[in-house]
JSON list of C-alpha atoms in Angstrom, two decimals:
[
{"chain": "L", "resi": 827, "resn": "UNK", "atom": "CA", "xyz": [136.59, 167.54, 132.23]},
{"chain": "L", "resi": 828, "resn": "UNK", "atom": "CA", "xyz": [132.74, 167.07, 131.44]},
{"chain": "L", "resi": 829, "resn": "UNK", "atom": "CA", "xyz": [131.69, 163.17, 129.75]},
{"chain": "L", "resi": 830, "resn": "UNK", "atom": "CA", "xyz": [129.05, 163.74, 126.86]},
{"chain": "L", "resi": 831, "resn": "UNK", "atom": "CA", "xyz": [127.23, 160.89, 125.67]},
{"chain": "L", "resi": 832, "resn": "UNK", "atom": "CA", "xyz": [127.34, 160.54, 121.61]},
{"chain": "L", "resi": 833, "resn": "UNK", "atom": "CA", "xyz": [124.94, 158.56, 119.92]},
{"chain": "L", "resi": 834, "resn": "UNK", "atom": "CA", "xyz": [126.35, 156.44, 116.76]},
{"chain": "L", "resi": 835, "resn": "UNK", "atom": "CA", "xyz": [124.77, 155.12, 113.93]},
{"chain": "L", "resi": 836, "resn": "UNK", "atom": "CA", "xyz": [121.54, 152.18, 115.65]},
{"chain": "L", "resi": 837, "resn": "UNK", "atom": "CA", "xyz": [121.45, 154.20, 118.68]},
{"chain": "L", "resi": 838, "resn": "UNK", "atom": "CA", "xyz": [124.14, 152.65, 120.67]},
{"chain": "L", "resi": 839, "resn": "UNK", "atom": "CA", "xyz": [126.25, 155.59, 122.90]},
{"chain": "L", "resi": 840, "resn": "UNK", "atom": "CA", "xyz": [129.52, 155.94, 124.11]},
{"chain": "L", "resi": 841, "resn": "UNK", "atom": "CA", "xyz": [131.28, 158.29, 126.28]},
{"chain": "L", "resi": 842, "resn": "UNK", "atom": "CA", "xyz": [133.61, 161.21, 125.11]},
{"chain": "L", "resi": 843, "resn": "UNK", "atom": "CA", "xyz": [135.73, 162.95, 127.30]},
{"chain": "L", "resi": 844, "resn": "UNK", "atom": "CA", "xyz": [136.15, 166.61, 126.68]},
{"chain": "L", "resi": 845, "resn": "UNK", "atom": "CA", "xyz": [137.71, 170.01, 127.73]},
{"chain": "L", "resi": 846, "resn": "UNK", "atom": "CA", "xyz": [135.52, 172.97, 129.10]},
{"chain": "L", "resi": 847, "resn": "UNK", "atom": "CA", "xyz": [135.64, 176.60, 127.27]},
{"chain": "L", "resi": 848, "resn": "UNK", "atom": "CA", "xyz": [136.61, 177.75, 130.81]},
{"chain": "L", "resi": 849, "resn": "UNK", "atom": "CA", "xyz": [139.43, 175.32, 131.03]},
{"chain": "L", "resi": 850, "resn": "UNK", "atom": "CA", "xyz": [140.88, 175.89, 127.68]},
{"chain": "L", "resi": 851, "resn": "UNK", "atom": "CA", "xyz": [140.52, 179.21, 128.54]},
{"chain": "L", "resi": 852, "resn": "UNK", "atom": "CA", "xyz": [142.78, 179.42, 131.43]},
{"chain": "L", "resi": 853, "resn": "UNK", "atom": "CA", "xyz": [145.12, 177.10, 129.39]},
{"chain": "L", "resi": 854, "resn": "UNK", "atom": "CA", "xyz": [145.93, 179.92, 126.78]},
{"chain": "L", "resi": 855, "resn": "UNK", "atom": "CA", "xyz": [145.90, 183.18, 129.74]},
{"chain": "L", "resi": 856, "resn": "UNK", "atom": "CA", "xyz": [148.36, 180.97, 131.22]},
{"chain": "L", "resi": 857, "resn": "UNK", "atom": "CA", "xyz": [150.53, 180.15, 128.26]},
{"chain": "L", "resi": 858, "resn": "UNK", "atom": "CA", "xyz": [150.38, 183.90, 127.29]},
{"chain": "L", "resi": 859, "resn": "UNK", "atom": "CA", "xyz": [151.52, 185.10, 130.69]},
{"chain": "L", "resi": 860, "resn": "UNK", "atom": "CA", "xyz": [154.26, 182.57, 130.35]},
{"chain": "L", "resi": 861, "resn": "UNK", "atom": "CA", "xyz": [155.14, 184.39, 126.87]},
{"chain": "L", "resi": 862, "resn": "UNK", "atom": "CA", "xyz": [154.80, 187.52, 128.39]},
{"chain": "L", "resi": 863, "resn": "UNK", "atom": "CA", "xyz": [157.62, 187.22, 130.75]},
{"chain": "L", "resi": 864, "resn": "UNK", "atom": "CA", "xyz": [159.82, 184.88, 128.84]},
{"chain": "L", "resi": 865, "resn": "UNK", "atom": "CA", "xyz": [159.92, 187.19, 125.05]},
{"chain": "L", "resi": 866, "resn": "UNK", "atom": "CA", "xyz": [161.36, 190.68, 126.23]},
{"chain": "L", "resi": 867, "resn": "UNK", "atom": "CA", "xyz": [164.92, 188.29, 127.55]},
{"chain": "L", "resi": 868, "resn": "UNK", "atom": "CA", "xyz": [164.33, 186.89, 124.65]},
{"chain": "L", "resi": 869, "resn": "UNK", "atom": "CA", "xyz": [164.90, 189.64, 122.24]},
{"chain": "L", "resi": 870, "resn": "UNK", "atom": "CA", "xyz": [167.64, 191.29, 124.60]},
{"chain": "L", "resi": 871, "resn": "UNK", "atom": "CA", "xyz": [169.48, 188.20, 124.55]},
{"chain": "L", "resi": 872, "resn": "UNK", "atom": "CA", "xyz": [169.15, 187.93, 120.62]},
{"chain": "L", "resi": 873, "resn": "UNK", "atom": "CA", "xyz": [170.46, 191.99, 120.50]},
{"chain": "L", "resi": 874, "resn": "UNK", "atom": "CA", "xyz": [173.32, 191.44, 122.81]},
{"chain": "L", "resi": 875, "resn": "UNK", "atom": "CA", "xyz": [174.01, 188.42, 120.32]},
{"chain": "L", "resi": 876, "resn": "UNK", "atom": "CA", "xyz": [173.59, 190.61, 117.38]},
{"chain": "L", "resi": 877, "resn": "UNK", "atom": "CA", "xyz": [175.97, 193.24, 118.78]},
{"chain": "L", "resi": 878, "resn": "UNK", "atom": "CA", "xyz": [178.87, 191.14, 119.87]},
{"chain": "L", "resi": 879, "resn": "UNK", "atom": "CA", "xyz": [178.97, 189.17, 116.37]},
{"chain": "L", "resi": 880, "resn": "UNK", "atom": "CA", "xyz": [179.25, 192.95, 114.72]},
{"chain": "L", "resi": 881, "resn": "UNK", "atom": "CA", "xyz": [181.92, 193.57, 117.44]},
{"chain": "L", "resi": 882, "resn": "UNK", "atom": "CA", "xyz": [183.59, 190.65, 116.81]},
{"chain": "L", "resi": 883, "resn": "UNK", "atom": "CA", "xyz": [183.44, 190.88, 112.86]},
{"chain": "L", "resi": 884, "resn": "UNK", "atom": "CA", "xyz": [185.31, 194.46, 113.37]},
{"chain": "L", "resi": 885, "resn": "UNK", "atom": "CA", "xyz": [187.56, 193.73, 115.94]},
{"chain": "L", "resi": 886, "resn": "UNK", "atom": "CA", "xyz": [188.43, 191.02, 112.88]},
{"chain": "L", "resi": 887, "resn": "UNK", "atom": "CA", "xyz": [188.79, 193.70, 110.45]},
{"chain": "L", "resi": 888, "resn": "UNK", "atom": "CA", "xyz": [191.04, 195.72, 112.21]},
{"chain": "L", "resi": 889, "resn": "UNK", "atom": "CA", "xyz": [193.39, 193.27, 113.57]},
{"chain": "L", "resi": 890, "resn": "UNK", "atom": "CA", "xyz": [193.62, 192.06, 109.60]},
{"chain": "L", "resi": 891, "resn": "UNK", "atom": "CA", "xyz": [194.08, 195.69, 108.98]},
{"chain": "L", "resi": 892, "resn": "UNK", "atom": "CA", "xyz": [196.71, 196.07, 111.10]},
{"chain": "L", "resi": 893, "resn": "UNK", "atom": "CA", "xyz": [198.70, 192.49, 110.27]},
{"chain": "L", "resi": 894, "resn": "UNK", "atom": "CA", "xyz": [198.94, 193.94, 106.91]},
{"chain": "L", "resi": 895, "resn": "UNK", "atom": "CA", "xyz": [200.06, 197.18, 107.76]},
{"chain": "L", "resi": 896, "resn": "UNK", "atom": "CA", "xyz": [202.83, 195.36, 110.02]},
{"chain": "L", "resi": 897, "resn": "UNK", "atom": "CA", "xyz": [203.56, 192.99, 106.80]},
{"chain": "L", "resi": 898, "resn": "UNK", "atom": "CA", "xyz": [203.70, 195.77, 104.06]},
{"chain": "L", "resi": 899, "resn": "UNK", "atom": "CA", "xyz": [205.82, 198.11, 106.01]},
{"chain": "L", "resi": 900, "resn": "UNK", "atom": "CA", "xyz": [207.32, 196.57, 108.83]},
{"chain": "L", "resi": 901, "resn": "UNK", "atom": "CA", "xyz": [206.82, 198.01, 112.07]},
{"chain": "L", "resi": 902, "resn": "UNK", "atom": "CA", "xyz": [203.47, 199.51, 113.93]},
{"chain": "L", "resi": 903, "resn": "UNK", "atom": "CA", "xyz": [203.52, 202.65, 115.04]},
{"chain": "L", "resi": 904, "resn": "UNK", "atom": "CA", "xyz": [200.91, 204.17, 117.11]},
{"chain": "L", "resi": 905, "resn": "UNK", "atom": "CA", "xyz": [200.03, 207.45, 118.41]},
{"chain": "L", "resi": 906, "resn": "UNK", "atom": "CA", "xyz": [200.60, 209.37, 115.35]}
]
């Protein structure tokens, strides 16, 4: 971190502390590395979310399916 001296209004200075390109720099390569390798689970874990809620939502449909099917007419019978 590099001090530069700013001059204010009668000539009186003070010191301001500041961040170099370079640093800032190696600040975002390291932050986008980070992304890099933390996105792709990301996603798949956001697909494998997305697939067992459709899963689910069927596996829902078909068990109300065949509730009814047991109500209306009784019995279940399988393998036909």
């Amino acid at each position: 971190m590099n001090r530069f001296k700013l001059c204010v209004g009668g000539g009186a200075s003070r010191s301001l502390k500041a961040f170099t390109l370079a640093e800032v720099l190696i600040t975002l390569a390291i932050i986008g590395v980070v992304a890099a390798l933390t996105i792709p689970s990301v996603i798949t874990n956001y697909r494998n979310q997305e697939i067992e809620t459709a899963l689910k939502s069927s596996f829902t449909t078909l068990a109300n399916a065949t509730n009814m099917d047991v109500r209306d007419y009784g019995l279940l019978i399988l393998g036909q």
